[in-house]
Amino acid sequence: MKHGRFLRLVACALAAVAAPAWAQLPISQLTSVSPPGGKQGSTVELTISGNDLDETEKLVFSHPGIVAAPKMTAATDLVPAKLMPNVFSITIAGDVPPGLYDVTAVSRFGMSNPRSFAVGTLNEVLKAGNNNTPQSAQEVAVGTTISGTIAAANFDYFRLPLKQGERVILDCAAERLDSRMDATLVVLGPNGRELARVRDGVGSDPVLDFSAPAEGTYVVKLQDAIYGGGPEYFYRLSISAAPFVDFVFPPSGLPGTNGQYTLYGRNLPGGQPADGLMIAGAPLQKVLVTIPLPGDELGKSSLAPGAVAPVRKAWQDAVEFRLPTPQGLANPVNVYFAKAPVVAEAEPNNEPAKAQKVTVPCEYVGQFYAQADKDWIQFDAKKGDVLQIEAISHQLGLESDPYIALFKVTKNDKGEEQVADVAQVDDPQERAQRINSDYDTTTDDPSYKLTVNEDATYRLMIRDQFGDARRDPSYIYRLAIRPAAPDFRLLAYANAPVGNAQQEQNQTKLAAATVRRGGSSALTVSVNRRDEFTGEVAVSVEGLPAGVTCPGAILGGEVGSAMLVLTAAEDAAPWAGAIKVIGKGKVGDQEVTREARYACVVWGVQNRQQQAPEFRLSRSLQLGVIDKDIEPALVEVGEGKIYDTSLGANVEIPLKVTRRGDFKEPIKLVPAGLPNEIKPKDLTIDGAKADGKLEIALTQQNIKPGSYTFYLRGETKRKYVRNPDAVATAENEQKQYTEMVAKLNEAVKATAAARDAAVKAAAEAANAVKAADAKKTQAATDLKAKTDAAKAAADKLTAAKDAAAKDGANAGLADAVKAAEKAAADADAAKKKSEEDLAAADKALAEALAVGKKADEAKVAAEAAAKGAADKVAQATPMKAQVDKKVADAKTANQPKDVQFSLVSTPIRLRIAAHPFKVEVPAPAPFKQDAKQELTVKLERLYGFADQVELTFDAPGVPGLSSKKVDLAKDKTEAKLELAAGANTPVGQHKGTVRARGRFNNVQVDALVPVVVTIEAK
């Protein structure tokens, strides 16, 4: 466990994790992406979380093969498809190399800070929600990556079937993904007993190498080290038989070489046993590979951050190497560019008498292994040599603390060895003052400058002060012993605006390079001056969009940082994309160009006195331009030029304030980016003024000459509406819902009326059916009666006819037959009429039934329509209530408020010389011993300096050579020094120095000019 990270995690557990309410204008802050990665060639649904992510419609990845599209909701009868807030569909191209990339969110409030997003090669699954007991463990297979978030005081369990002897690597990425989680991995056997446990492996992320002792189902237990949890405790647990590389040796090679290196790790294809080396109880394998290193200037001066990227790695140069295997590329390791020919450690070398002899210059590479290891080397040096001795281990991302002891070895007249202590070197001087400061690039790696006064043999011991209890062969070191090679590297990062209140001074905020229309924002650029490089570095920005400008910055002398200010025009278009910070300087006679490394805040804090913030190197620098808001004022200082001056001078720089709208508040201007020794006068521009003057008195004797770039932080307040568009958008949505509900209510009324009419029509149709049915029944009854009557009449007719046939002479029977015939005909006619009436009644009934059926169908449809309309109203009413609340909340959230905030002025570039004059001393003509010679001194006065200058000559170690002091009177520009050589002054050329000393506004200023004096024999 890493001590510093443990303290930060404890502080996180004790402190509130909610984001503080910064007294500044909102800037997008991204805290998590879920899931934090995906597989090559796949599509992932990604949810982002953070602060001030309003209207986020774009995600930007540091690899162009990863593309995000906003996710849409499904359309319904009531609501059309619309954006799902903070949910995106991520497409990962199949040719995106596995590894870590940065993702930033672009919202109404600009570009967010980056978060890490992993691209993998294994099958991806999401953690099940109920896997917090061994009994409910989620079953997973070898070859799987599980993405999840752990709850506080909880565990996640995974069930893993394995065959006997099957070897798997369990790699839990959390810290690497910007998670707060400090993970611990445990493997439980089929019987529930603990078989293996690991806490660290890659940084604070555990890597567990496990071989199953028997076939069965094993349980993997995952937890946070101090039982923390929540949305910011996310992880990716990969379980596979893929190779894992722990470290490479040697860790460095010369640029442009194609050398052999040994990879140490687990499951390495073709790997051989690594001589008993183990990590966390797991035996290592080794495999020999050839790795080409670039030799071009750009390649050898670049840095691949690697899996673990603390900012203390910023000043190293390295490439990333991945072992290609049948299972795909292995995890990355860094191979660093050596600063001299590489010499590998050869055991035994753990005693002074067994010191390994090396030839300098060299880069000696070794391991702090085994436990409490001490390594000794011995080398010869020549008189006049100046050697830089530099240990490099903590800078490689390791939790080591190297210590070096240097001794001079001589022999007395008896040939006995005499050892004299030369130096005991621990941490650099600035280390203690900067630990836990923002973007702390200092390390525990010691260095020493050895000036050799005579030919000598030196013996050096190096050890790890944390190594007494550690037995880890991956703790490697580089020990460079070489001549000076002046050079520089840059680190750039975005500044979060900070107010003047002490509370805000103690805060560290998530920051991003974001600029509002009409305003400015600042980046800090730190310079690493290698081997006492003091040249000036001109810094510029490449890739800026139209409408955004940056005049650049200068860093010279011993100045360690500068401010880059980006300014957006009032009509600048919205934009998001990558930019580059470039530094150009002269190293020796060569003009060199260096791209900066970039860094970001991982987790900010409300009070850094109680909790340390976290930082890392980032993979790119992204800029966002906000077009939804415009800065209320722009403070322009100077005229875009570099102001040349010197120690002791008073500098006046004009400034102009452009105000917009009704902003009339006073602006207090405070310098940002200057050391404490340089303190411009306080300056406040009230609302009635549009210009002012910055006055800087360079009258502190301890001001360091050099080139400075800083800006003025304008502390002020304004009436601010956070998101006025949110009210209009909510009200527009409210209007749509109001109209929709009104239409739905009208539909309810219309469908209710239609339903009522249909019910009435159906009832009337039913009555008509009943009436028609009654008529049909009556007609059928009548028909039966008429049929019976017709049959009776027919029977009477037959009887009458029979009687008449028997007695044909009876006239009365004939009349009876006629009467019967008439009655039968009448009965038949009546029957026929009844038949017609029945047919008509039957037809009428059928028609009534048809009408009734249609009426019933219309009734059902009308009732369904009425119910559907009522249901829609029932659905829309709470939705309308939600929209009403949304409008009310938007109005509440966007009431004008007095907000304290900071403005960033345009930059001030100030070049401070060590003295306000130029001194020219022509070489004097040769002169003889015991004689005199005039030495002309010409002085060019600068920056208004007019006072007296004292001129002296000094030639240390040259007997008899001297000169009396001469005072160059006020305003005078030339004087003569009288050199005198004694009789004992040696013949030949002698180095001397002319010193010009004056006082400029009571600050002592000195110029030293070397002079060569030639003495001839008398």
mmCIF file of C-alpha atoms in Angstrom, residues 468-758:
data_model
loop_
_atom_site.group_PDB
_atom_site.id
_atom_site.type_symbol
_atom_site.label_atom_id
_atom_site.label_comp_id
_atom_site.label_asym_id
_atom_site.label_seq_id
_atom_site.Cartn_x
_atom_site.Cartn_y
_atom_site.Cartn_z
ATOM 1 C CA ASP A 468 14.629 -2.989 4.289
ATOM 2 C CA ALA A 469 11.226 -4.688 4.486
ATOM 3 C CA ARG A 470 10.650 -5.120 0.759
ATOM 4 C CA ARG A 471 11.559 -8.061 -1.435
ATOM 5 C CA ASP A 472 10.413 -7.050 -4.903
ATOM 6 C CA PRO A 473 12.645 -7.399 -7.989
ATOM 7 C CA SER A 474 10.540 -4.875 -9.931
ATOM 8 C CA TYR A 475 12.078 -2.057 -7.858
ATOM 9 C CA ILE A 476 14.679 -0.978 -10.373
ATOM 10 C CA TYR A 477 16.885 2.073 -10.595
ATOM 11 C CA ARG A 478 18.991 4.005 -13.059
ATOM 12 C CA LEU A 479 22.180 5.676 -11.870
ATOM 13 C CA ALA A 480 23.529 8.129 -14.431
ATOM 14 C CA ILE A 481 27.121 9.351 -14.064
ATOM 15 C CA ARG A 482 27.821 11.730 -16.913
ATOM 16 C CA PRO A 483 28.928 15.196 -17.987
ATOM 17 C CA ALA A 484 26.355 17.941 -17.909
ATOM 18 C CA ALA A 485 23.886 18.037 -20.800
ATOM 19 C CA PRO A 486 21.810 21.208 -20.395
ATOM 20 C CA ASP A 487 18.278 20.845 -21.737
ATOM 21 C CA PHE A 488 14.698 21.450 -20.692
ATOM 22 C CA ARG A 489 11.285 19.781 -20.518
ATOM 23 C CA LEU A 490 7.857 21.350 -19.993
ATOM 24 C CA LEU A 491 4.698 20.414 -18.111
ATOM 25 C CA ALA A 492 1.405 22.200 -18.829
ATOM 26 C CA TYR A 493 -1.905 22.073 -17.022
ATOM 27 C CA ALA A 494 -5.114 24.066 -16.759
ATOM 28 C CA ASN A 495 -5.691 26.460 -13.887
ATOM 29 C CA ALA A 496 -8.926 26.504 -11.949
ATOM 30 C CA PRO A 497 -9.870 30.076 -10.977
ATOM 31 C CA VAL A 498 -9.073 30.752 -7.328
ATOM 32 C CA GLY A 499 -10.434 33.644 -5.309
ATOM 33 C CA ASN A 500 -8.654 35.546 -2.589
ATOM 34 C CA ALA A 501 -10.527 34.020 0.354
ATOM 35 C CA GLN A 502 -8.377 31.729 2.499
ATOM 36 C CA GLN A 503 -10.911 28.929 2.122
ATOM 37 C CA GLU A 504 -10.575 29.043 -1.649
ATOM 38 C CA GLN A 505 -6.795 29.318 -1.400
ATOM 39 C CA ASN A 506 -6.847 25.946 0.361
ATOM 40 C CA GLN A 507 -9.065 24.335 -2.250
ATOM 41 C CA THR A 508 -7.947 22.326 -5.220
ATOM 42 C CA LYS A 509 -10.519 22.065 -7.970
ATOM 43 C CA LEU A 510 -11.017 19.848 -10.959
ATOM 44 C CA ALA A 511 -9.823 22.057 -13.795
ATOM 45 C CA ALA A 512 -10.014 22.133 -17.557
ATOM 46 C CA ALA A 513 -8.793 24.386 -20.340
ATOM 47 C CA THR A 514 -12.004 26.306 -20.942
ATOM 48 C CA VAL A 515 -12.473 29.879 -22.120
ATOM 49 C CA ARG A 516 -15.676 31.919 -22.402
ATOM 50 C CA ARG A 517 -16.405 34.274 -25.246
ATOM 51 C CA GLY A 518 -14.818 37.632 -24.609
ATOM 52 C CA GLY A 519 -12.710 36.279 -21.754
ATOM 53 C CA SER A 520 -9.420 34.644 -20.906
ATOM 54 C CA SER A 521 -8.248 31.575 -19.066
ATOM 55 C CA ALA A 522 -4.815 30.460 -17.968
ATOM 56 C CA LEU A 523 -2.586 27.431 -18.244
ATOM 57 C CA THR A 524 0.469 26.951 -16.063
ATOM 58 C CA VAL A 525 3.661 25.829 -17.769
ATOM 59 C CA SER A 526 6.443 24.475 -15.560
ATOM 60 C CA VAL A 527 9.952 24.008 -16.858
ATOM 61 C CA ASN A 528 12.467 21.380 -15.805
ATOM 62 C CA ARG A 529 15.911 22.920 -16.281
ATOM 63 C CA ARG A 530 18.301 20.043 -16.717
ATOM 64 C CA ASP A 531 21.897 20.468 -15.626
ATOM 65 C CA GLU A 532 21.667 24.175 -14.787
ATOM 66 C CA PHE A 533 20.135 25.178 -18.116
ATOM 67 C CA THR A 534 19.303 28.888 -17.790
ATOM 68 C CA GLY A 535 18.386 29.755 -21.354
ATOM 69 C CA GLU A 536 15.134 31.417 -22.263
ATOM 70 C CA VAL A 537 12.286 29.214 -23.442
ATOM 71 C CA ALA A 538 9.601 30.723 -25.639
ATOM 72 C CA VAL A 539 6.295 28.905 -25.160
ATOM 73 C CA SER A 540 3.427 28.950 -27.640
ATOM 74 C CA VAL A 541 0.193 27.071 -28.284
ATOM 75 C CA GLU A 542 -0.595 25.190 -31.479
ATOM 76 C CA GLY A 543 -3.978 24.067 -32.766
ATOM 77 C CA LEU A 544 -6.077 26.959 -31.453
ATOM 78 C CA PRO A 545 -9.410 27.506 -33.212
ATOM 79 C CA ALA A 546 -10.358 30.702 -35.005
ATOM 80 C CA GLY A 547 -11.227 33.433 -32.541
ATOM 81 C CA VAL A 548 -8.904 32.182 -29.783
ATOM 82 C CA THR A 549 -5.448 33.695 -29.405
ATOM 83 C CA CYS A 550 -2.429 33.235 -27.158
ATOM 84 C CA PRO A 551 0.571 35.602 -27.245
ATOM 85 C CA GLY A 552 2.753 32.951 -25.640
ATOM 86 C CA ALA A 553 5.036 33.043 -22.632
ATOM 87 C CA ILE A 554 8.733 33.286 -21.837
ATOM 88 C CA LEU A 555 10.764 31.542 -19.148
ATOM 89 C CA GLY A 556 14.371 32.523 -18.596
ATOM 90 C CA GLY A 557 17.096 32.369 -15.994
ATOM 91 C CA GLU A 558 16.037 30.383 -12.940
ATOM 92 C CA VAL A 559 12.324 31.031 -13.484
ATOM 93 C CA GLY A 560 10.478 27.725 -13.097
ATOM 94 C CA SER A 561 6.977 28.459 -14.360
ATOM 95 C CA ALA A 562 4.965 30.793 -16.532
ATOM 96 C CA MET A 563 1.340 31.502 -17.351
ATOM 97 C CA LEU A 564 -0.097 30.924 -20.793
ATOM 98 C CA VAL A 565 -3.232 32.985 -21.311
ATOM 99 C CA LEU A 566 -5.844 32.046 -23.923
ATOM 100 C CA THR A 567 -8.292 34.765 -24.975
ATOM 101 C CA ALA A 568 -11.514 34.221 -26.931
ATOM 102 C CA ALA A 569 -13.052 36.904 -29.096
ATOM 103 C CA GLU A 570 -16.601 38.043 -28.364
ATOM 104 C CA ASP A 571 -17.799 36.218 -31.484
ATOM 105 C CA ALA A 572 -15.680 33.067 -31.035
ATOM 106 C CA ALA A 573 -17.522 29.940 -32.160
ATOM 107 C CA PRO A 574 -18.091 27.014 -29.806
ATOM 108 C CA TRP A 575 -15.246 24.541 -30.102
ATOM 109 C CA ALA A 576 -13.704 21.523 -28.444
ATOM 110 C CA GLY A 577 -10.494 19.780 -29.385
ATOM 111 C CA ALA A 578 -6.847 19.072 -28.645
ATOM 112 C CA ILE A 579 -4.193 21.764 -28.494
ATOM 113 C CA LYS A 580 -0.422 21.523 -28.029
ATOM 114 C CA VAL A 581 1.929 23.548 -25.837
ATOM 115 C CA ILE A 582 5.311 23.971 -27.522
ATOM 116 C CA GLY A 583 8.537 25.317 -26.049
ATOM 117 C CA LYS A 584 11.492 26.529 -28.088
ATOM 118 C CA GLY A 585 14.890 27.328 -26.682
ATOM 119 C CA LYS A 586 18.565 27.312 -27.493
ATOM 120 C CA VAL A 587 20.650 24.496 -26.062
ATOM 121 C CA GLY A 588 24.252 25.314 -26.822
ATOM 122 C CA ASP A 589 24.255 26.382 -30.448
ATOM 123 C CA GLN A 590 21.194 24.336 -31.349
ATOM 124 C CA GLU A 591 17.595 25.559 -31.455
ATOM 125 C CA VAL A 592 15.399 22.839 -29.974
ATOM 126 C CA THR A 593 11.644 22.328 -29.809
ATOM 127 C CA ARG A 594 9.918 20.437 -27.004
ATOM 128 C CA GLU A 595 6.237 19.615 -26.678
ATOM 129 C CA ALA A 596 5.017 19.857 -23.110
ATOM 130 C CA ARG A 597 3.756 16.929 -21.105
ATOM 131 C CA TYR A 598 0.278 17.494 -19.703
ATOM 132 C CA ALA A 599 -1.235 16.931 -16.281
ATOM 133 C CA CYS A 600 -4.613 17.133 -14.586
ATOM 134 C CA VAL A 601 -6.289 16.986 -11.194
ATOM 135 C CA VAL A 602 -7.697 13.536 -10.451
ATOM 136 C CA TRP A 603 -9.559 14.494 -7.283
ATOM 137 C CA GLY A 604 -9.917 17.981 -5.877
ATOM 138 C CA VAL A 605 -10.360 18.821 -2.204
ATOM 139 C CA GLN A 606 -12.139 21.457 -0.174
ATOM 140 C CA ASN A 607 -9.308 21.875 2.324
ATOM 141 C CA ARG A 608 -5.845 20.705 1.375
ATOM 142 C CA GLN A 609 -4.731 21.072 4.982
ATOM 143 C CA GLN A 610 -6.962 18.113 5.845
ATOM 144 C CA GLN A 611 -6.861 16.117 2.623
ATOM 145 C CA ALA A 612 -4.291 15.934 -0.142
ATOM 146 C CA PRO A 613 -5.482 16.332 -3.736
ATOM 147 C CA GLU A 614 -4.461 13.833 -6.418
ATOM 148 C CA PHE A 615 -2.850 14.548 -9.784
ATOM 149 C CA ARG A 616 -1.646 12.560 -12.774
ATOM 150 C CA LEU A 617 -0.158 13.005 -16.215
ATOM 151 C CA SER A 618 -2.795 13.225 -18.926
ATOM 152 C CA ARG A 619 -2.596 11.932 -22.467
ATOM 153 C CA SER A 620 -3.507 15.186 -24.211
ATOM 154 C CA LEU A 621 -4.605 18.743 -23.520
ATOM 155 C CA GLN A 622 -8.165 19.531 -24.610
ATOM 156 C CA LEU A 623 -9.614 23.029 -24.961
ATOM 157 C CA GLY A 624 -13.262 24.045 -24.840
ATOM 158 C CA VAL A 625 -14.755 27.371 -25.964
ATOM 159 C CA ILE A 626 -18.024 28.359 -24.247
ATOM 160 C CA ASP A 627 -20.452 30.242 -26.502
ATOM 161 C CA LYS A 628 -23.480 30.278 -24.173
ATOM 162 C CA ASP A 629 -21.994 32.921 -21.907
ATOM 163 C CA ILE A 630 -19.789 35.954 -22.317
ATOM 164 C CA GLU A 631 -17.375 37.355 -19.799
ATOM 165 C CA PRO A 632 -18.618 40.646 -18.322
ATOM 166 C CA ALA A 633 -15.203 42.234 -18.725
ATOM 167 C CA LEU A 634 -11.802 41.778 -20.318
ATOM 168 C CA VAL A 635 -8.657 43.177 -18.694
ATOM 169 C CA GLU A 636 -5.897 43.836 -21.228
ATOM 170 C CA VAL A 637 -2.473 44.589 -19.768
ATOM 171 C CA GLY A 638 0.277 46.149 -21.832
ATOM 172 C CA GLU A 639 0.346 46.138 -25.580
ATOM 173 C CA GLY A 640 1.179 42.504 -26.208
ATOM 174 C CA LYS A 641 4.894 43.191 -26.051
ATOM 175 C CA ILE A 642 7.725 41.935 -23.855
ATOM 176 C CA TYR A 643 8.821 44.480 -21.237
ATOM 177 C CA ASP A 644 12.589 44.534 -20.802
ATOM 178 C CA THR A 645 13.906 45.913 -17.517
ATOM 179 C CA SER A 646 16.376 45.108 -14.745
ATOM 180 C CA LEU A 647 16.732 44.673 -11.023
ATOM 181 C CA GLY A 648 16.100 47.941 -9.227
ATOM 182 C CA ALA A 649 13.846 49.370 -11.915
ATOM 183 C CA ASN A 650 10.298 50.647 -11.570
ATOM 184 C CA VAL A 651 8.056 49.431 -14.365
ATOM 185 C CA GLU A 652 4.768 50.960 -15.406
ATOM 186 C CA ILE A 653 2.468 48.996 -17.700
ATOM 187 C CA PRO A 654 -0.815 50.430 -18.990
ATOM 188 C CA LEU A 655 -3.990 48.394 -18.807
ATOM 189 C CA LYS A 656 -7.466 48.679 -20.271
ATOM 190 C CA VAL A 657 -10.790 47.245 -19.090
ATOM 191 C CA THR A 658 -13.534 46.462 -21.569
ATOM 192 C CA ARG A 659 -16.878 46.145 -19.797
ATOM 193 C CA ARG A 660 -19.957 44.528 -21.258
ATOM 194 C CA GLY A 661 -23.641 44.957 -20.548
ATOM 195 C CA ASP A 662 -24.435 46.582 -17.237
ATOM 196 C CA PHE A 663 -21.330 45.295 -15.442
ATOM 197 C CA LYS A 664 -19.990 48.215 -13.389
ATOM 198 C CA GLU A 665 -18.448 46.465 -10.382
ATOM 199 C CA PRO A 666 -14.936 47.423 -9.211
ATOM 200 C CA ILE A 667 -12.214 44.933 -10.132
ATOM 201 C CA LYS A 668 -9.376 44.271 -7.712
ATOM 202 C CA LEU A 669 -6.337 43.095 -9.648
ATOM 203 C CA VAL A 670 -3.921 40.670 -7.987
ATOM 204 C CA PRO A 671 -0.840 39.196 -9.720
ATOM 205 C CA ALA A 672 -0.881 35.468 -10.394
ATOM 206 C CA GLY A 673 2.234 33.546 -11.336
ATOM 207 C CA LEU A 674 4.866 35.762 -9.734
ATOM 208 C CA PRO A 675 7.218 34.816 -6.881
ATOM 209 C CA ASN A 676 6.767 36.536 -3.534
ATOM 210 C CA GLU A 677 9.819 38.701 -4.150
ATOM 211 C CA ILE A 678 8.042 40.577 -6.945
ATOM 212 C CA LYS A 679 5.034 42.427 -5.603
ATOM 213 C CA PRO A 680 3.256 44.908 -7.879
ATOM 214 C CA LYS A 681 1.258 47.611 -6.193
ATOM 215 C CA ASP A 682 -2.346 46.838 -5.360
ATOM 216 C CA LEU A 683 -4.663 48.003 -8.076
ATOM 217 C CA THR A 684 -8.430 48.375 -8.180
ATOM 218 C CA ILE A 685 -10.317 49.597 -11.238
ATOM 219 C CA ASP A 686 -13.665 51.059 -10.246
ATOM 220 C CA GLY A 687 -16.748 50.949 -12.422
ATOM 221 C CA ALA A 688 -16.260 54.442 -13.786
ATOM 222 C CA LYS A 689 -12.778 53.745 -15.162
ATOM 223 C CA ALA A 690 -11.749 51.993 -18.326
ATOM 224 C CA ASP A 691 -7.992 52.120 -17.878
ATOM 225 C CA GLY A 692 -5.274 52.032 -15.269
ATOM 226 C CA LYS A 693 -1.578 51.465 -14.683
ATOM 227 C CA LEU A 694 0.248 48.475 -13.255
ATOM 228 C CA GLU A 695 3.293 49.553 -11.250
ATOM 229 C CA ILE A 696 6.027 47.067 -10.424
ATOM 230 C CA ALA A 697 8.972 48.038 -8.232
ATOM 231 C CA LEU A 698 11.803 45.523 -8.693
ATOM 232 C CA THR A 699 13.496 46.719 -5.530
ATOM 233 C CA GLN A 700 13.881 43.469 -3.604
ATOM 234 C CA GLN A 701 17.531 42.435 -3.566
ATOM 235 C CA ASN A 702 16.589 38.728 -3.744
ATOM 236 C CA ILE A 703 14.629 38.978 -6.993
ATOM 237 C CA LYS A 704 16.014 36.468 -9.467
ATOM 238 C CA PRO A 705 16.845 37.841 -12.909
ATOM 239 C CA GLY A 706 15.014 36.015 -15.660
ATOM 240 C CA SER A 707 12.001 36.019 -17.943
ATOM 241 C CA TYR A 708 8.587 35.989 -16.294
ATOM 242 C CA THR A 709 5.097 35.594 -17.701
ATOM 243 C CA PHE A 710 2.171 36.215 -15.385
ATOM 244 C CA TYR A 711 -1.330 37.664 -15.408
ATOM 245 C CA LEU A 712 -3.583 39.702 -13.162
ATOM 246 C CA ARG A 713 -6.436 37.926 -11.463
ATOM 247 C CA GLY A 714 -9.397 40.260 -11.362
ATOM 248 C CA GLU A 715 -11.379 39.676 -8.189
ATOM 249 C CA THR A 716 -14.901 40.997 -8.531
ATOM 250 C CA LYS A 717 -18.578 40.100 -8.366
ATOM 251 C CA ARG A 718 -21.546 40.195 -10.675
ATOM 252 C CA LYS A 719 -25.191 39.358 -10.969
ATOM 253 C CA TYR A 720 -25.109 35.976 -12.612
ATOM 254 C CA VAL A 721 -27.821 33.773 -14.034
ATOM 255 C CA ARG A 722 -26.465 30.269 -14.233
ATOM 256 C CA ASN A 723 -28.421 29.011 -17.231
ATOM 257 C CA PRO A 724 -31.073 31.378 -18.576
ATOM 258 C CA ASP A 725 -31.762 29.024 -21.468
ATOM 259 C CA ALA A 726 -32.830 26.353 -18.992
ATOM 260 C CA VAL A 727 -35.884 28.418 -17.993
ATOM 261 C CA ALA A 728 -36.852 29.075 -21.599
ATOM 262 C CA THR A 729 -36.345 25.410 -22.480
ATOM 263 C CA ALA A 730 -38.392 24.266 -19.499
ATOM 264 C CA GLU A 731 -41.127 26.786 -20.245
ATOM 265 C CA ASN A 732 -41.246 25.689 -23.868
ATOM 266 C CA GLU A 733 -41.587 22.097 -22.722
ATOM 267 C CA GLN A 734 -44.244 23.225 -20.219
ATOM 268 C CA LYS A 735 -46.139 24.962 -23.027
ATOM 269 C CA GLN A 736 -46.028 21.791 -25.126
ATOM 270 C CA TYR A 737 -47.313 19.714 -22.229
ATOM 271 C CA THR A 738 -49.990 22.297 -21.390
ATOM 272 C CA GLU A 739 -51.224 22.259 -24.988
ATOM 273 C CA MET A 740 -51.056 18.484 -25.046
ATOM 274 C CA VAL A 741 -53.049 18.130 -21.822
ATOM 275 C CA ALA A 742 -55.607 20.647 -23.088
ATOM 276 C CA LYS A 743 -55.997 18.696 -26.330
ATOM 277 C CA LEU A 744 -56.253 15.476 -24.383
ATOM 278 C CA ASN A 745 -58.960 16.940 -22.155
ATOM 279 C CA GLU A 746 -60.847 18.096 -25.240
ATOM 280 C CA ALA A 747 -60.476 14.602 -26.593
ATOM 281 C CA VAL A 748 -61.862 13.232 -23.329
ATOM 282 C CA LYS A 749 -64.919 15.475 -23.646
ATOM 283 C CA ALA A 750 -65.415 14.597 -27.305
ATOM 284 C CA THR A 751 -64.973 10.880 -26.762
ATOM 285 C CA ALA A 752 -67.260 10.973 -23.706
ATOM 286 C CA ALA A 753 -69.990 12.670 -25.759
ATOM 287 C CA ALA A 754 -69.470 10.202 -28.585
ATOM 288 C CA ARG A 755 -69.579 7.363 -26.062
ATOM 289 C CA ASP A 756 -72.847 8.654 -24.572
ATOM 290 C CA ALA A 757 -74.409 9.015 -28.031
ATOM 291 C CA ALA A 758 -73.238 5.527 -28.941
#
